[in-house]
Amino acid sequence: MKHVSLASIEKAIQKVDNLDDDALEELSEQLAKKQEILLGYVMSAAIEYKNEKLEGLLVYYYCLISECFAIEGIELRNVTEEDIDTFEEPYFDMLDTYFEDDDDEILENFCDQPELAQFMAMEISTSDEDGTSLDDETATQLFIVTLAMISLMNRVIQI
């Protein structure tokens, strides 16, 4: 299985963070067309959690993570409803085990993208350059949803 490297993550950050609002919106629209079912699934979390802050964060990280795969040269087939249905129960079982044991290796092994899992763990636990940080609830929700997104994307890698 092909993994996203730290170098690709850094390049994706440079690309996405240097886009103005219009360019970011255009990128998100292009990427949304490529993975409509996945993005719909991911965005439904903001509604399910009743957390408006989560919505913008999910769009940003969807773009960033999609760019990571693209920069790495990893092609993905479209995520289907069946992929999501097959994924959900083992994912939530893994999360239960993770929260009981607090072992990062459980997460990394499940999603099989260790650099992206570590990156997201750092993102939710550190403050931005301006000193702002996420509240615990939003940080946890963001981590759970982005890890699911990474795991689903990893499962549809075209070899």
PDB file of C-alpha atoms in Angstrom:
ATOM      1  CA  MET A   1       0.000   0.000   0.000  1.00  0.00           C
ATOM      2  CA  LYS A   2       1.292   3.435  -0.900  1.00  0.00           C
ATOM      3  CA  HIS A   3       1.652   5.948   1.933  1.00  0.00           C
ATOM      4  CA  VAL A   4       1.465   9.731   1.937  1.00  0.00           C
ATOM      5  CA  SER A   5       4.843  11.125   2.963  1.00  0.00           C
ATOM      6  CA  LEU A   6       5.607  14.035   5.255  1.00  0.00           C
ATOM      7  CA  ALA A   7       7.047  15.871   2.228  1.00  0.00           C
ATOM      8  CA  SER A   8       3.702  15.577   0.402  1.00  0.00           C
ATOM      9  CA  ILE A   9       1.855  16.828   3.483  1.00  0.00           C
ATOM     10  CA  GLU A  10       4.158  19.851   3.674  1.00  0.00           C
ATOM     11  CA  LYS A  11       3.682  20.594  -0.068  1.00  0.00           C
ATOM     12  CA  ALA A  12      -0.096  20.305   0.287  1.00  0.00           C
ATOM     13  CA  ILE A  13      -0.062  22.698   3.251  1.00  0.00           C
ATOM     14  CA  GLN A  14       1.958  25.221   1.233  1.00  0.00           C
ATOM     15  CA  LYS A  15      -0.447  24.952  -1.675  1.00  0.00           C
ATOM     16  CA  VAL A  16      -3.724  25.098   0.251  1.00  0.00           C
ATOM     17  CA  ASP A  17      -2.634  27.697   2.800  1.00  0.00           C
ATOM     18  CA  ASN A  18      -1.457  30.071   0.076  1.00  0.00           C
ATOM     19  CA  LEU A  19      -4.789  30.099  -1.754  1.00  0.00           C
ATOM     20  CA  ASP A  20      -7.066  33.091  -1.386  1.00  0.00           C
ATOM     21  CA  ASP A  21     -10.710  32.486  -0.445  1.00  0.00           C
ATOM     22  CA  ASP A  22     -11.887  32.318  -4.083  1.00  0.00           C
ATOM     23  CA  ALA A  23      -9.167  29.876  -5.091  1.00  0.00           C
ATOM     24  CA  LEU A  24      -9.836  27.716  -2.032  1.00  0.00           C
ATOM     25  CA  GLU A  25     -13.539  27.650  -2.878  1.00  0.00           C
ATOM     26  CA  GLU A  26     -12.728  26.690  -6.490  1.00  0.00           C
ATOM     27  CA  LEU A  27     -10.409  23.909  -5.304  1.00  0.00           C
ATOM     28  CA  SER A  28     -12.997  22.579  -2.868  1.00  0.00           C
ATOM     29  CA  GLU A  29     -15.636  22.535  -5.631  1.00  0.00           C
ATOM     30  CA  GLN A  30     -13.284  20.631  -7.975  1.00  0.00           C
ATOM     31  CA  LEU A  31     -12.418  18.113  -5.273  1.00  0.00           C
ATOM     32  CA  ALA A  32     -16.060  17.774  -4.196  1.00  0.00           C
ATOM     33  CA  LYS A  33     -16.984  16.643  -7.710  1.00  0.00           C
ATOM     34  CA  LYS A  34     -14.339  13.907  -7.519  1.00  0.00           C
ATOM     35  CA  GLN A  35     -15.615  12.425  -4.241  1.00  0.00           C
ATOM     36  CA  GLU A  36     -19.222  13.542  -3.802  1.00  0.00           C
ATOM     37  CA  ILE A  37     -20.270  10.612  -1.605  1.00  0.00           C
ATOM     38  CA  LEU A  38     -17.191  10.880   0.624  1.00  0.00           C
ATOM     39  CA  LEU A  39     -17.565  14.632   1.059  1.00  0.00           C
ATOM     40  CA  GLY A  40     -21.281  14.267   1.786  1.00  0.00           C
ATOM     41  CA  TYR A  41     -20.479  11.676   4.441  1.00  0.00           C
ATOM     42  CA  VAL A  42     -17.767  13.842   5.983  1.00  0.00           C
ATOM     43  CA  MET A  43     -19.875  17.008   5.957  1.00  0.00           C
ATOM     44  CA  SER A  44     -22.829  15.248   7.563  1.00  0.00           C
ATOM     45  CA  ALA A  45     -20.709  15.048  10.735  1.00  0.00           C
ATOM     46  CA  ALA A  46     -21.035  18.804  11.315  1.00  0.00           C
ATOM     47  CA  ILE A  47     -24.826  18.420  11.260  1.00  0.00           C
ATOM     48  CA  GLU A  48     -24.777  15.252  13.347  1.00  0.00           C
ATOM     49  CA  TYR A  49     -22.511  16.839  15.967  1.00  0.00           C
ATOM     50  CA  LYS A  50     -24.455  20.141  15.753  1.00  0.00           C
ATOM     51  CA  ASN A  51     -21.148  21.979  15.417  1.00  0.00           C
ATOM     52  CA  GLU A  52     -20.985  24.802  12.863  1.00  0.00           C
ATOM     53  CA  LYS A  53     -17.264  25.362  13.510  1.00  0.00           C
ATOM     54  CA  LEU A  54     -16.610  21.845  12.279  1.00  0.00           C
ATOM     55  CA  GLU A  55     -18.032  22.538   8.816  1.00  0.00           C
ATOM     56  CA  GLY A  56     -15.325  24.943   7.640  1.00  0.00           C
ATOM     57  CA  LEU A  57     -12.598  22.830   9.211  1.00  0.00           C
ATOM     58  CA  LEU A  58     -13.826  19.734   7.404  1.00  0.00           C
ATOM     59  CA  VAL A  59     -13.802  21.499   4.027  1.00  0.00           C
ATOM     60  CA  TYR A  60     -10.268  22.742   4.667  1.00  0.00           C
ATOM     61  CA  TYR A  61      -8.939  19.340   5.754  1.00  0.00           C
ATOM     62  CA  TYR A  62     -10.789  17.557   2.945  1.00  0.00           C
ATOM     63  CA  CYS A  63      -8.951  19.798   0.462  1.00  0.00           C
ATOM     64  CA  LEU A  64      -5.645  19.411   2.265  1.00  0.00           C
ATOM     65  CA  ILE A  65      -5.815  15.622   2.584  1.00  0.00           C
ATOM     66  CA  SER A  66      -7.016  15.236  -1.012  1.00  0.00           C
ATOM     67  CA  GLU A  67      -4.036  17.326  -2.124  1.00  0.00           C
ATOM     68  CA  CYS A  68      -1.708  15.110  -0.078  1.00  0.00           C
ATOM     69  CA  PHE A  69      -2.846  12.032  -1.989  1.00  0.00           C
ATOM     70  CA  ALA A  70      -2.634  13.884  -5.340  1.00  0.00           C
ATOM     71  CA  ILE A  71       0.864  15.261  -4.671  1.00  0.00           C
ATOM     72  CA  GLU A  72       1.999  11.766  -3.677  1.00  0.00           C
ATOM     73  CA  GLY A  73       0.645  10.514  -7.035  1.00  0.00           C
ATOM     74  CA  ILE A  74      -1.893   8.215  -5.384  1.00  0.00           C
ATOM     75  CA  GLU A  75      -5.031   7.734  -7.473  1.00  0.00           C
ATOM     76  CA  LEU A  76      -8.315   7.004  -5.744  1.00  0.00           C
ATOM     77  CA  ARG A  77     -11.493   5.477  -7.077  1.00  0.00           C
ATOM     78  CA  ASN A  78     -14.738   7.054  -5.904  1.00  0.00           C
ATOM     79  CA  VAL A  79     -15.857   6.148  -2.401  1.00  0.00           C
ATOM     80  CA  THR A  80     -19.260   4.445  -2.564  1.00  0.00           C
ATOM     81  CA  GLU A  81     -22.098   4.109  -0.055  1.00  0.00           C
ATOM     82  CA  GLU A  82     -21.136   0.436   0.191  1.00  0.00           C
ATOM     83  CA  ASP A  83     -17.560   1.401   1.122  1.00  0.00           C
ATOM     84  CA  ILE A  84     -18.918   3.582   3.922  1.00  0.00           C
ATOM     85  CA  ASP A  85     -21.339   0.920   5.160  1.00  0.00           C
ATOM     86  CA  THR A  86     -18.564  -1.700   5.264  1.00  0.00           C
ATOM     87  CA  PHE A  87     -16.217   0.734   6.986  1.00  0.00           C
ATOM     88  CA  GLU A  88     -18.345   2.174   9.783  1.00  0.00           C
ATOM     89  CA  GLU A  89     -18.701  -0.703  12.266  1.00  0.00           C
ATOM     90  CA  PRO A  90     -14.995  -1.680  12.310  1.00  0.00           C
ATOM     91  CA  TYR A  91     -14.085   2.021  12.534  1.00  0.00           C
ATOM     92  CA  PHE A  92     -16.268   2.698  15.557  1.00  0.00           C
ATOM     93  CA  ASP A  93     -15.037  -0.521  17.196  1.00  0.00           C
ATOM     94  CA  MET A  94     -11.459   0.671  16.645  1.00  0.00           C
ATOM     95  CA  LEU A  95     -12.288   4.091  18.135  1.00  0.00           C
ATOM     96  CA  ASP A  96     -13.734   2.437  21.235  1.00  0.00           C
ATOM     97  CA  THR A  97     -10.520   0.457  21.662  1.00  0.00           C
ATOM     98  CA  TYR A  98      -8.404   3.555  21.036  1.00  0.00           C
ATOM     99  CA  PHE A  99     -10.226   5.670  23.616  1.00  0.00           C
ATOM    100  CA  GLU A 100      -9.945   2.839  26.155  1.00  0.00           C
ATOM    101  CA  ASP A 101      -6.234   2.174  25.559  1.00  0.00           C
ATOM    102  CA  ASP A 102      -5.058   5.629  24.310  1.00  0.00           C
ATOM    103  CA  ASP A 103      -2.618   3.906  21.948  1.00  0.00           C
ATOM    104  CA  ASP A 104      -1.837   5.924  18.789  1.00  0.00           C
ATOM    105  CA  GLU A 105      -0.584   2.794  17.052  1.00  0.00           C
ATOM    106  CA  ILE A 106      -4.179   1.495  16.955  1.00  0.00           C
ATOM    107  CA  LEU A 107      -5.166   4.533  14.853  1.00  0.00           C
ATOM    108  CA  GLU A 108      -2.147   4.364  12.585  1.00  0.00           C
ATOM    109  CA  ASN A 109      -2.626   0.660  11.912  1.00  0.00           C
ATOM    110  CA  PHE A 110      -6.323   1.065  11.168  1.00  0.00           C
ATOM    111  CA  CYS A 111      -6.035   3.915   8.687  1.00  0.00           C
ATOM    112  CA  ASP A 112      -2.674   2.669   7.308  1.00  0.00           C
ATOM    113  CA  GLN A 113      -1.538   6.233   6.662  1.00  0.00           C
ATOM    114  CA  PRO A 114       0.738   6.881   9.658  1.00  0.00           C
ATOM    115  CA  GLU A 115       2.059  10.273   8.528  1.00  0.00           C
ATOM    116  CA  LEU A 116      -1.452  11.628   7.949  1.00  0.00           C
ATOM    117  CA  ALA A 117      -2.723  10.216  11.266  1.00  0.00           C
ATOM    118  CA  GLN A 118       0.215  11.798  13.126  1.00  0.00           C
ATOM    119  CA  PHE A 119      -0.285  15.058  11.245  1.00  0.00           C
ATOM    120  CA  MET A 120      -3.949  15.235  12.271  1.00  0.00           C
ATOM    121  CA  ALA A 121      -3.079  14.396  15.877  1.00  0.00           C
ATOM    122  CA  MET A 122      -0.648  17.330  15.876  1.00  0.00           C
ATOM    123  CA  GLU A 123      -3.138  19.636  14.163  1.00  0.00           C
ATOM    124  CA  ILE A 124      -5.814  19.176  16.800  1.00  0.00           C
ATOM    125  CA  SER A 125      -3.443  19.414  19.746  1.00  0.00           C
ATOM    126  CA  THR A 126      -1.410  22.510  18.859  1.00  0.00           C
ATOM    127  CA  SER A 127      -2.341  26.181  18.592  1.00  0.00           C
ATOM    128  CA  ASP A 128      -2.302  28.066  15.293  1.00  0.00           C
ATOM    129  CA  GLU A 129       0.347  30.687  14.562  1.00  0.00           C
ATOM    130  CA  ASP A 130      -1.970  33.339  15.982  1.00  0.00           C
ATOM    131  CA  GLY A 131      -2.343  31.401  19.234  1.00  0.00           C
ATOM    132  CA  THR A 132      -5.875  30.134  18.668  1.00  0.00           C
ATOM    133  CA  SER A 133      -6.694  26.531  19.399  1.00  0.00           C
ATOM    134  CA  LEU A 134      -9.726  24.310  19.038  1.00  0.00           C
ATOM    135  CA  ASP A 135     -11.977  23.568  21.965  1.00  0.00           C
ATOM    136  CA  ASP A 136     -11.705  19.944  23.109  1.00  0.00           C
ATOM    137  CA  GLU A 137     -15.056  18.906  21.685  1.00  0.00           C
ATOM    138  CA  THR A 138     -14.375  20.331  18.206  1.00  0.00           C
ATOM    139  CA  ALA A 139     -10.830  18.948  18.214  1.00  0.00           C
ATOM    140  CA  THR A 140     -12.063  15.446  19.051  1.00  0.00           C
ATOM    141  CA  GLN A 141     -14.822  15.615  16.442  1.00  0.00           C
ATOM    142  CA  LEU A 142     -12.419  16.900  13.787  1.00  0.00           C
ATOM    143  CA  PHE A 143      -9.956  14.126  14.551  1.00  0.00           C
ATOM    144  CA  ILE A 144     -12.596  11.383  14.424  1.00  0.00           C
ATOM    145  CA  VAL A 145     -14.021  12.605  11.123  1.00  0.00           C
ATOM    146  CA  THR A 146     -10.716  13.303   9.373  1.00  0.00           C
ATOM    147  CA  LEU A 147      -9.324   9.942  10.453  1.00  0.00           C
ATOM    148  CA  ALA A 148     -12.426   8.311   8.953  1.00  0.00           C
ATOM    149  CA  MET A 149     -11.867  10.296   5.757  1.00  0.00           C
ATOM    150  CA  ILE A 150      -8.212   9.261   5.568  1.00  0.00           C
ATOM    151  CA  SER A 151      -9.129   5.630   6.224  1.00  0.00           C
ATOM    152  CA  LEU A 152     -11.817   5.620   3.540  1.00  0.00           C
ATOM    153  CA  MET A 153      -9.501   7.278   1.029  1.00  0.00           C
ATOM    154  CA  ASN A 154      -6.819   4.730   1.835  1.00  0.00           C
ATOM    155  CA  ARG A 155      -9.290   1.900   1.168  1.00  0.00           C
ATOM    156  CA  VAL A 156     -10.023   3.152  -2.363  1.00  0.00           C
ATOM    157  CA  ILE A 157      -6.432   3.563  -3.563  1.00  0.00           C
ATOM    158  CA  GLN A 158      -6.122   2.306  -7.109  1.00  0.00           C
ATOM    159  CA  ILE A 159      -3.145   0.053  -7.543  1.00  0.00           C
TER     160      ILE A 159
END
